[in-house]
mmCIF file with all atom_site columns, C-alpha atoms in Angstrom:
data_model
loop_
_atom_site.group_PDB
_atom_site.id
_atom_site.type_symbol
_atom_site.label_atom_id
_atom_site.label_alt_id
_atom_site.label_comp_id
_atom_site.label_asym_id
_atom_site.label_entity_id
_atom_site.label_seq_id
_atom_site.pdbx_PDB_ins_code
_atom_site.Cartn_x
_atom_site.Cartn_y
_atom_site.Cartn_z
_atom_site.occupancy
_atom_site.B_iso_or_equiv
_atom_site.pdbx_formal_charge
_atom_site.auth_seq_id
_atom_site.auth_comp_id
_atom_site.auth_asym_id
_atom_site.auth_atom_id
_atom_site.pdbx_PDB_model_num
ATOM 1   C CA . ARG A 1 1   ? -7.351  0.385   -5.570  1.00 95.00 ? 20  ARG A CA 1
ATOM 2   C CA . LEU A 1 2   ? -3.794  0.545   -5.505  1.00 95.00 ? 21  LEU A CA 1
ATOM 3   C CA . PHE A 1 3   ? -1.656  2.735   -7.934  1.00 95.00 ? 22  PHE A CA 1
ATOM 4   C CA . ARG A 1 4   ? 1.921   3.074   -9.235  1.00 95.00 ? 23  ARG A CA 1
ATOM 5   C CA . GLY A 1 5   ? 1.969   6.567   -10.581 1.00 93.00 ? 24  GLY A CA 1
ATOM 6   C CA . GLN A 1 6   ? -1.177  7.178   -12.567 1.00 94.00 ? 25  GLN A CA 1
ATOM 7   C CA . THR A 1 7   ? -1.873  3.168   -13.424 1.00 95.00 ? 26  THR A CA 1
ATOM 8   C CA . ALA A 1 8   ? -3.885  1.352   -11.294 1.00 95.00 ? 27  ALA A CA 1
ATOM 9   C CA . ILE A 1 9   ? -2.391  -1.625  -10.845 1.00 95.00 ? 28  ILE A CA 1
ATOM 10  C CA . ALA A 1 10  ? -4.751  -3.391  -8.095  1.00 94.00 ? 29  ALA A CA 1
ATOM 11  C CA . GLU A 1 11  ? -7.948  -3.271  -6.675  1.00 95.00 ? 30  GLU A CA 1
ATOM 12  C CA . ASN A 1 12  ? -10.834 -4.767  -3.993  1.00 95.00 ? 31  ASN A CA 1
ATOM 13  C CA . ASP A 1 13  ? -14.263 -4.298  -3.410  1.00 94.00 ? 32  ASP A CA 1
ATOM 14  C CA . ASN A 1 14  ? -14.896 -7.222  -0.730  1.00 94.00 ? 33  ASN A CA 1
ATOM 15  C CA . TRP A 1 15  ? -12.509 -9.081  0.463   1.00 95.00 ? 34  TRP A CA 1
ATOM 16  C CA . GLN A 1 16  ? -13.233 -12.454 0.320   1.00 94.00 ? 35  GLN A CA 1
ATOM 17  C CA . ALA A 1 17  ? -13.621 -11.993 -3.339  1.00 93.00 ? 36  ALA A CA 1
ATOM 18  C CA . GLY A 1 18  ? -9.719  -11.421 -3.694  1.00 91.00 ? 37  GLY A CA 1
ATOM 19  C CA . ASN A 1 19  ? -6.752  -12.625 -2.868  1.00 92.00 ? 38  ASN A CA 1
ATOM 20  C CA . CYS A 1 20  ? -6.776  -11.834 0.628   1.00 92.00 ? 39  CYS A CA 1
ATOM 21  C CA . GLY A 1 21  ? -8.706  -14.962 1.532   1.00 89.00 ? 40  GLY A CA 1
ATOM 22  C CA . ALA A 1 22  ? -5.754  -17.416 0.008   1.00 91.00 ? 41  ALA A CA 1
ATOM 23  C CA . GLU A 1 23  ? -2.516  -14.819 0.861   1.00 91.00 ? 42  GLU A CA 1
ATOM 24  C CA . ALA A 1 24  ? -3.246  -13.098 4.024   1.00 90.00 ? 43  ALA A CA 1
ATOM 25  C CA . THR A 1 25  ? -2.332  -14.400 6.998   1.00 88.00 ? 44  THR A CA 1
ATOM 26  C CA . ALA A 1 26  ? -5.231  -15.095 9.207   1.00 88.00 ? 45  ALA A CA 1
ATOM 27  C CA . GLY A 1 27  ? -4.239  -12.244 11.513  1.00 89.00 ? 46  GLY A CA 1
ATOM 28  C CA . LEU A 1 28  ? -4.324  -9.471  8.820   1.00 92.00 ? 47  LEU A CA 1
ATOM 29  C CA . ARG A 1 29  ? -8.006  -10.565 7.095   1.00 93.00 ? 48  ARG A CA 1
ATOM 30  C CA . PRO A 1 30  ? -10.750 -8.231  7.589   1.00 94.00 ? 49  PRO A CA 1
ATOM 31  C CA . THR A 1 31  ? -13.577 -9.475  10.163  1.00 93.00 ? 50  THR A CA 1
ATOM 32  C CA . ASP A 1 32  ? -16.533 -7.697  7.659   1.00 95.00 ? 51  ASP A CA 1
ATOM 33  C CA . PRO A 1 33  ? -17.116 -8.914  4.677   1.00 94.00 ? 52  PRO A CA 1
ATOM 34  C CA . ARG A 1 34  ? -17.598 -5.341  3.153   1.00 95.00 ? 53  ARG A CA 1
ATOM 35  C CA . GLU A 1 35  ? -13.713 -4.144  4.425   1.00 96.00 ? 54  GLU A CA 1
ATOM 36  C CA . ALA A 1 36  ? -11.418 -4.578  0.635   1.00 96.00 ? 55  ALA A CA 1
ATOM 37  C CA . CYS A 1 37  ? -7.976  -6.360  1.199   1.00 95.00 ? 56  CYS A CA 1
ATOM 38  C CA . LEU A 1 38  ? -5.047  -6.380  -1.274  1.00 94.00 ? 57  LEU A CA 1
ATOM 39  C CA . VAL A 1 39  ? -1.820  -8.871  -1.064  1.00 93.00 ? 58  VAL A CA 1
ATOM 40  C CA . ALA A 1 40  ? 0.873   -7.655  -3.491  1.00 92.00 ? 59  ALA A CA 1
ATOM 41  C CA . THR A 1 41  ? 4.287   -8.147  -4.130  1.00 91.00 ? 60  THR A CA 1
ATOM 42  C CA . LEU A 1 42  ? 5.582   -4.389  -5.117  1.00 92.00 ? 61  LEU A CA 1
ATOM 43  C CA . THR A 1 43  ? 8.928   -3.660  -6.489  1.00 92.00 ? 62  THR A CA 1
ATOM 44  C CA . PRO A 1 44  ? 10.636  0.175   -4.920  1.00 92.00 ? 63  PRO A CA 1
ATOM 45  C CA . GLY A 1 45  ? 9.224   3.149   -5.247  1.00 92.00 ? 64  GLY A CA 1
ATOM 46  C CA . PRO A 1 46  ? 5.763   5.295   -4.474  1.00 93.00 ? 65  PRO A CA 1
ATOM 47  C CA . TYR A 1 47  ? 2.470   3.815   -4.231  1.00 94.00 ? 66  TYR A CA 1
ATOM 48  C CA . THR A 1 48  ? -0.820  5.408   -3.932  1.00 93.00 ? 67  THR A CA 1
ATOM 49  C CA . ALA A 1 49  ? -4.030  4.057   -2.317  1.00 93.00 ? 68  ALA A CA 1
ATOM 50  C CA . ILE A 1 50  ? -7.407  5.324   -2.833  1.00 93.00 ? 69  ILE A CA 1
ATOM 51  C CA . VAL A 1 51  ? -10.221 4.304   -0.445  1.00 94.00 ? 70  VAL A CA 1
ATOM 52  C CA . ASP A 1 52  ? -14.013 5.103   -1.868  1.00 93.00 ? 71  ASP A CA 1
ATOM 53  C CA . ASP A 1 53  ? -17.332 3.930   -1.080  1.00 93.00 ? 72  ASP A CA 1
ATOM 54  C CA . ALA A 1 54  ? -18.624 1.288   -3.793  1.00 90.00 ? 73  ALA A CA 1
ATOM 55  C CA . ALA A 1 55  ? -21.857 3.497   -3.821  1.00 93.00 ? 74  ALA A CA 1
ATOM 56  C CA . GLY A 1 56  ? -20.327 6.997   -3.452  1.00 93.00 ? 75  GLY A CA 1
ATOM 57  C CA . ARG A 1 57  ? -21.558 7.191   -0.104  1.00 94.00 ? 76  ARG A CA 1
ATOM 58  C CA . THR A 1 58  ? -19.078 9.127   2.470   1.00 90.00 ? 77  THR A CA 1
ATOM 59  C CA . GLY A 1 59  ? -17.903 8.017   6.016   1.00 89.00 ? 78  GLY A CA 1
ATOM 60  C CA . ILE A 1 60  ? -14.653 7.379   7.895   1.00 88.00 ? 79  ILE A CA 1
ATOM 61  C CA . ALA A 1 61  ? -12.594 4.616   7.009   1.00 90.00 ? 80  ALA A CA 1
ATOM 62  C CA . LEU A 1 62  ? -9.067  3.024   8.641   1.00 89.00 ? 81  LEU A CA 1
ATOM 63  C CA . VAL A 1 63  ? -6.585  2.190   5.488   1.00 90.00 ? 82  VAL A CA 1
ATOM 64  C CA . GLU A 1 64  ? -3.488  -0.394  6.580   1.00 90.00 ? 83  GLU A CA 1
ATOM 65  C CA . VAL A 1 65  ? -0.111  -1.378  5.344   1.00 92.00 ? 84  VAL A CA 1
ATOM 66  C CA . PHE A 1 66  ? 1.043   -4.155  6.914   1.00 89.00 ? 85  PHE A CA 1
ATOM 67  C CA . HIS A 1 67  ? 5.061   -5.888  5.311   1.00 86.00 ? 86  HIS A CA 1
ATOM 68  C CA . SER A 1 68  ? 3.795   -9.005  5.477   1.00 84.00 ? 87  SER A CA 1
ATOM 69  C CA . GLY A 1 69  ? 7.122   -10.935 4.230   1.00 80.00 ? 88  GLY A CA 1
ATOM 70  C CA . GLY A 1 70  ? 9.816   -10.252 2.253   1.00 80.00 ? 89  GLY A CA 1
ATOM 71  C CA . ALA A 1 71  ? 12.765  -7.930  1.649   1.00 82.00 ? 90  ALA A CA 1
ATOM 72  C CA . GLY A 1 72  ? 12.700  -4.193  1.783   1.00 81.00 ? 91  GLY A CA 1
ATOM 73  C CA . THR A 1 73  ? 11.015  -1.819  4.192   1.00 82.00 ? 92  THR A CA 1
ATOM 74  C CA . LEU A 1 74  ? 8.068   0.714   3.883   1.00 83.00 ? 93  LEU A CA 1
ATOM 75  C CA . SER A 1 75  ? 10.063  4.271   4.385   1.00 87.00 ? 94  SER A CA 1
ATOM 76  C CA . ASN A 1 76  ? 7.316   6.351   4.112   1.00 92.00 ? 95  ASN A CA 1
ATOM 77  C CA . ILE A 1 77  ? 3.618   6.465   4.732   1.00 92.00 ? 96  ILE A CA 1
ATOM 78  C CA . SER A 1 78  ? 1.148   9.246   4.352   1.00 94.00 ? 97  SER A CA 1
ATOM 79  C CA . THR A 1 79  ? -2.349  10.016  4.220   1.00 93.00 ? 98  THR A CA 1
ATOM 80  C CA . ARG A 1 80  ? -4.409  12.909  2.890   1.00 94.00 ? 99  ARG A CA 1
ATOM 81  C CA . GLY A 1 81  ? -7.754  13.804  4.333   1.00 93.00 ? 100 GLY A CA 1
ATOM 82  C CA . MET A 1 82  ? -10.296 16.472  6.119   1.00 95.00 ? 101 MET A CA 1
ATOM 83  C CA . VAL A 1 83  ? -9.483  17.323  9.030   1.00 96.00 ? 102 VAL A CA 1
ATOM 84  C CA . ARG A 1 84  ? -12.452 18.484  11.530  1.00 95.00 ? 103 ARG A CA 1
ATOM 85  C CA . LEU A 1 85  ? -13.086 18.607  14.847  1.00 95.00 ? 104 LEU A CA 1
ATOM 86  C CA . GLY A 1 86  ? -14.176 16.688  17.592  1.00 93.00 ? 105 GLY A CA 1
ATOM 87  C CA . ASP A 1 87  ? -13.253 12.971  16.967  1.00 91.00 ? 106 ASP A CA 1
ATOM 88  C CA . ASP A 1 88  ? -13.149 13.978  13.460  1.00 93.00 ? 107 ASP A CA 1
ATOM 89  C CA . VAL A 1 89  ? -9.533  15.139  13.644  1.00 96.00 ? 108 VAL A CA 1
ATOM 90  C CA . MET A 1 90  ? -6.999  13.048  11.399  1.00 96.00 ? 109 MET A CA 1
ATOM 91  C CA . ILE A 1 91  ? -5.681  10.351  13.370  1.00 96.00 ? 110 ILE A CA 1
ATOM 92  C CA . GLY A 1 92  ? -2.673  7.623   12.076  1.00 94.00 ? 111 GLY A CA 1
ATOM 93  C CA . GLY A 1 93  ? -1.155  5.070   13.477  1.00 94.00 ? 112 GLY A CA 1
ATOM 94  C CA . PHE A 1 94  ? 2.515   3.393   13.338  1.00 95.00 ? 113 PHE A CA 1
ATOM 95  C CA . ILE A 1 95  ? 4.467   0.465   14.651  1.00 94.00 ? 114 ILE A CA 1
ATOM 96  C CA . VAL A 1 96  ? 8.150   0.583   15.024  1.00 94.00 ? 115 VAL A CA 1
ATOM 97  C CA . ARG A 1 97  ? 9.183   -2.572  14.466  1.00 90.00 ? 116 ARG A CA 1
ATOM 98  C CA . ASP A 1 98  ? 13.257  -4.420  15.594  1.00 88.00 ? 117 ASP A CA 1
ATOM 99  C CA . HIS A 1 99  ? 14.982  -1.585  16.381  1.00 93.00 ? 118 HIS A CA 1
ATOM 100 C CA . PRO A 1 100 ? 15.099  2.529   17.127  1.00 96.00 ? 119 PRO A CA 1
ATOM 101 C CA . ARG A 1 101 ? 14.120  4.595   14.238  1.00 95.00 ? 120 ARG A CA 1
ATOM 102 C CA . LYS A 1 102 ? 14.583  8.116   13.655  1.00 96.00 ? 121 LYS A CA 1
ATOM 103 C CA . LEU A 1 103 ? 11.620  9.150   12.221  1.00 97.00 ? 122 LEU A CA 1
ATOM 104 C CA . VAL A 1 104 ? 10.478  12.539  10.658  1.00 97.00 ? 123 VAL A CA 1
ATOM 105 C CA . VAL A 1 105 ? 6.585   13.115  10.998  1.00 98.00 ? 124 VAL A CA 1
ATOM 106 C CA . ARG A 1 106 ? 4.814   16.024  9.194   1.00 98.00 ? 125 ARG A CA 1
ATOM 107 C CA . ALA A 1 107 ? 1.592   17.459  9.239   1.00 98.00 ? 126 ALA A CA 1
ATOM 108 C CA . ARG A 1 108 ? 1.265   19.357  5.535   1.00 98.00 ? 127 ARG A CA 1
ATOM 109 C CA . ALA A 1 109 ? -1.820  21.878  4.115   1.00 97.00 ? 128 ALA A CA 1
ATOM 110 C CA . GLY A 1 110 ? -0.516  24.857  3.368   1.00 96.00 ? 129 GLY A CA 1
ATOM 111 C CA . SER A 1 111 ? 1.754   23.894  1.001   1.00 97.00 ? 130 SER A CA 1
ATOM 112 C CA . LEU A 1 112 ? -0.711  21.791  -0.996  1.00 96.00 ? 131 LEU A CA 1
ATOM 113 C CA . ALA A 1 113 ? -2.095  24.755  -2.610  1.00 96.00 ? 132 ALA A CA 1
ATOM 114 C CA . ALA A 1 114 ? 0.616   24.202  -5.361  1.00 95.00 ? 133 ALA A CA 1
ATOM 115 C CA . ALA A 1 115 ? -0.915  20.888  -6.299  1.00 94.00 ? 134 ALA A CA 1
ATOM 116 C CA . GLY A 1 116 ? -4.089  22.917  -6.712  1.00 95.00 ? 135 GLY A CA 1
ATOM 117 C CA . VAL A 1 117 ? -5.935  21.448  -3.318  1.00 95.00 ? 136 VAL A CA 1
ATOM 118 C CA . PRO A 1 118 ? -8.845  22.917  -2.456  1.00 95.00 ? 137 PRO A CA 1
ATOM 119 C CA . ASP A 1 119 ? -10.272 23.703  1.321   1.00 96.00 ? 138 ASP A CA 1
ATOM 120 C CA . LEU A 1 120 ? -6.754  23.789  3.485   1.00 97.00 ? 139 LEU A CA 1
ATOM 121 C CA . LEU A 1 121 ? -6.527  23.325  6.926   1.00 98.00 ? 140 LEU A CA 1
ATOM 122 C CA . PRO A 1 122 ? -5.152  26.739  7.893   1.00 97.00 ? 141 PRO A CA 1
ATOM 123 C CA . ASN A 1 123 ? -2.628  25.941  10.502  1.00 97.00 ? 142 ASN A CA 1
ATOM 124 C CA . PRO A 1 124 ? -1.766  22.116  11.199  1.00 97.00 ? 143 PRO A CA 1
ATOM 125 C CA . ARG A 1 125 ? -0.383  20.750  14.650  1.00 97.00 ? 144 ARG A CA 1
ATOM 126 C CA . LEU A 1 126 ? 0.628   17.383  14.998  1.00 98.00 ? 145 LEU A CA 1
ATOM 127 C CA . ARG A 1 127 ? 0.262   15.825  18.234  1.00 98.00 ? 146 ARG A CA 1
ATOM 128 C CA . LEU A 1 128 ? 2.442   12.040  18.788  1.00 98.00 ? 147 LEU A CA 1
ATOM 129 C CA . PHE A 1 129 ? 1.068   9.818   21.113  1.00 98.00 ? 148 PHE A CA 1
ATOM 130 C CA . SER A 1 130 ? 2.563   6.625   22.685  1.00 97.00 ? 149 SER A CA 1
ATOM 131 C CA . GLY A 1 131 ? -0.737  5.234   24.163  1.00 96.00 ? 150 GLY A CA 1
ATOM 132 C CA . GLN A 1 132 ? -2.244  7.721   25.980  1.00 96.00 ? 151 GLN A CA 1
ATOM 133 C CA . SER A 1 133 ? 1.325   10.052  26.936  1.00 97.00 ? 152 SER A CA 1
ATOM 134 C CA . VAL A 1 134 ? 1.483   13.100  24.188  1.00 98.00 ? 153 VAL A CA 1
ATOM 135 C CA . ILE A 1 135 ? 5.510   12.669  23.457  1.00 98.00 ? 154 ILE A CA 1
ATOM 136 C CA . ALA A 1 136 ? 5.948   15.021  21.090  1.00 98.00 ? 155 ALA A CA 1
ATOM 137 C CA . GLN A 1 137 ? 4.017   18.238  19.720  1.00 97.00 ? 156 GLN A CA 1
ATOM 138 C CA . ASN A 1 138 ? 4.537   21.037  17.297  1.00 98.00 ? 157 ASN A CA 1
ATOM 139 C CA . ASP A 1 139 ? 2.785   23.680  15.613  1.00 95.00 ? 158 ASP A CA 1
ATOM 140 C CA . ASP A 1 140 ? 4.863   25.865  13.365  1.00 96.00 ? 159 ASP A CA 1
ATOM 141 C CA . TRP A 1 141 ? 7.665   23.495  12.191  1.00 97.00 ? 160 TRP A CA 1
ATOM 142 C CA . GLN A 1 142 ? 10.476  26.738  12.797  1.00 96.00 ? 161 GLN A CA 1
ATOM 143 C CA . ALA A 1 143 ? 9.500   26.311  16.515  1.00 95.00 ? 162 ALA A CA 1
ATOM 144 C CA . GLY A 1 144 ? 10.202  23.278  17.044  1.00 95.00 ? 163 GLY A CA 1
ATOM 145 C CA . ASN A 1 145 ? 13.205  20.575  16.134  1.00 96.00 ? 164 ASN A CA 1
ATOM 146 C CA . CYS A 1 146 ? 12.481  19.688  12.284  1.00 95.00 ? 165 CYS A CA 1
ATOM 147 C CA . GLY A 1 147 ? 14.902  22.918  11.178  1.00 94.00 ? 166 GLY A CA 1
ATOM 148 C CA . ALA A 1 148 ? 17.969  21.958  13.381  1.00 95.00 ? 167 ALA A CA 1
ATOM 149 C CA . GLU A 1 149 ? 17.705  17.565  13.100  1.00 95.00 ? 168 GLU A CA 1
ATOM 150 C CA . ALA A 1 150 ? 15.468  17.056  9.706   1.00 96.00 ? 169 ALA A CA 1
ATOM 151 C CA . PRO A 1 151 ? 17.448  16.232  6.638   1.00 95.00 ? 170 PRO A CA 1
ATOM 152 C CA . ALA A 1 152 ? 16.568  19.511  4.523   1.00 96.00 ? 171 ALA A CA 1
ATOM 153 C CA . ALA A 1 153 ? 14.637  17.539  2.215   1.00 95.00 ? 172 ALA A CA 1
ATOM 154 C CA . LEU A 1 154 ? 12.049  16.984  4.837   1.00 96.00 ? 173 LEU A CA 1
ATOM 155 C CA . ARG A 1 155 ? 11.607  20.232  6.176   1.00 97.00 ? 174 ARG A CA 1
ATOM 156 C CA . PRO A 1 156 ? 8.157   21.937  5.351   1.00 96.00 ? 175 PRO A CA 1
ATOM 157 C CA . THR A 1 157 ? 8.109   24.549  3.019   1.00 94.00 ? 176 THR A CA 1
ATOM 158 C CA . ASP A 1 158 ? 5.209   26.170  4.624   1.00 97.00 ? 177 ASP A CA 1
ATOM 159 C CA . PRO A 1 159 ? 6.256   28.397  7.834   1.00 97.00 ? 178 PRO A CA 1
ATOM 160 C CA . ARG A 1 160 ? 2.563   27.538  9.418   1.00 97.00 ? 179 ARG A CA 1
ATOM 161 C CA . GLU A 1 161 ? 2.894   23.258  8.765   1.00 98.00 ? 180 GLU A CA 1
ATOM 162 C CA . ALA A 1 162 ? 4.158   21.131  11.496  1.00 98.00 ? 181 ALA A CA 1
ATOM 163 C CA . CYS A 1 163 ? 7.096   18.744  11.887  1.00 98.00 ? 182 CYS A CA 1
ATOM 164 C CA . VAL A 1 164 ? 8.752   16.592  14.487  1.00 98.00 ? 183 VAL A CA 1
ATOM 165 C CA . ALA A 1 165 ? 11.573  15.062  13.814  1.00 98.00 ? 184 ALA A CA 1
ATOM 166 C CA . ILE A 1 166 ? 12.454  11.815  16.784  1.00 97.00 ? 185 ILE A CA 1
ATOM 167 C CA . THR A 1 167 ? 13.694  8.593   17.513  1.00 97.00 ? 186 THR A CA 1
ATOM 168 C CA . LEU A 1 168 ? 11.556  6.139   18.715  1.00 97.00 ? 187 LEU A CA 1
ATOM 169 C CA . PRO A 1 169 ? 12.222  2.150   20.196  1.00 97.00 ? 188 PRO A CA 1
ATOM 170 C CA . PRO A 1 170 ? 10.187  -0.379  18.816  1.00 97.00 ? 189 PRO A CA 1
ATOM 171 C CA . GLY A 1 171 ? 6.093   0.018   19.524  1.00 97.00 ? 190 GLY A CA 1
ATOM 172 C CA . SER A 1 172 ? 3.001   1.106   18.267  1.00 97.00 ? 191 SER A CA 1
ATOM 173 C CA . TYR A 1 173 ? 2.649   5.620   17.706  1.00 98.00 ? 192 TYR A CA 1
ATOM 174 C CA . THR A 1 174 ? -0.244  7.490   16.831  1.00 97.00 ? 193 THR A CA 1
ATOM 175 C CA . GLY A 1 175 ? -0.406  10.692  15.570  1.00 97.00 ? 194 GLY A CA 1
ATOM 176 C CA . ILE A 1 176 ? -3.229  13.072  15.742  1.00 97.00 ? 195 ILE A CA 1
ATOM 177 C CA . VAL A 1 177 ? -3.478  16.574  13.054  1.00 98.00 ? 196 VAL A CA 1
ATOM 178 C CA . ASP A 1 178 ? -6.257  19.341  14.088  1.00 97.00 ? 197 ASP A CA 1
ATOM 179 C CA . ASP A 1 179 ? -5.855  22.935  13.571  1.00 96.00 ? 198 ASP A CA 1
ATOM 180 C CA . THR A 1 180 ? -4.601  25.072  16.436  1.00 89.00 ? 199 THR A CA 1
ATOM 181 C CA . ALA A 1 181 ? -7.858  27.615  16.053  1.00 94.00 ? 200 ALA A CA 1
ATOM 182 C CA . GLY A 1 182 ? -10.222 24.367  16.156  1.00 94.00 ? 201 GLY A CA 1
ATOM 183 C CA . ARG A 1 183 ? -10.821 25.307  12.224  1.00 96.00 ? 202 ARG A CA 1
ATOM 184 C CA . THR A 1 184 ? -11.231 22.346  9.718   1.00 97.00 ? 203 THR A CA 1
ATOM 185 C CA . GLY A 1 185 ? -9.817  21.880  6.032   1.00 97.00 ? 204 GLY A CA 1
ATOM 186 C CA . ILE A 1 186 ? -7.900  19.107  3.773   1.00 97.00 ? 205 ILE A CA 1
ATOM 187 C CA . ALA A 1 187 ? -4.270  18.223  5.534   1.00 98.00 ? 206 ALA A CA 1
ATOM 188 C CA . LEU A 1 188 ? -1.752  15.311  4.498   1.00 97.00 ? 207 LEU A CA 1
ATOM 189 C CA . GLY A 1 189 ? -0.013  13.223  7.743   1.00 97.00 ? 208 GLY A CA 1
ATOM 190 C CA . GLU A 1 190 ? 3.520   11.717  7.104   1.00 97.00 ? 209 GLU A CA 1
ATOM 191 C CA . VAL A 1 191 ? 6.047   9.435   8.313   1.00 97.00 ? 210 VAL A CA 1
ATOM 192 C CA . PHE A 1 192 ? 9.636   9.462   6.864   1.00 96.00 ? 211 PHE A CA 1
ATOM 193 C CA . ALA A 1 193 ? 12.238  6.952   8.046   1.00 92.00 ? 212 ALA A CA 1
ATOM 194 C CA . SER A 1 194 ? 15.208  9.440   8.081   1.00 89.00 ? 213 SER A CA 1
ATOM 195 C CA . ASP A 1 195 ? 17.850  6.912   9.415   1.00 82.00 ? 214 ASP A CA 1
#
């Protein structure tokens, strides 16, 4: 389900029953008929996608956003989810296209308490990868480069949250969020374009 504010503007359960077959390029159509897909032309502003199971079951899912044409750019993407252990940590990927971009990547949890989010990850750690190589990492944001290099509005408010300010060349990147002491809880992973 795709929302703008509190208003649902589109939804899909099985992608072949929606507009993806006719409007998405072949390489972006899901391969499993149970997967969901939406094609939408959006005006500037914030949007939220909520993914759940049609029958109320639980499990791991992959949420993807592709800019498939038209003017405009994606300036921020974030995901909130449960961070567990081992292979069940929070993993998010993003692609930088065309030219180097200055980004701020954050892992937040403690500051979400003000919004009433329960069961928060006690001390998020962020690691940023290019392929298999760690290219940046941070545990407590004030011990990293965010205080000096990130715009003030993008610096976390909780000292236990993680933040990396970095300029990346075109390519594919992965952020992994876990807890420094191997604990579990809800966290928010975010990527902002800051240039």
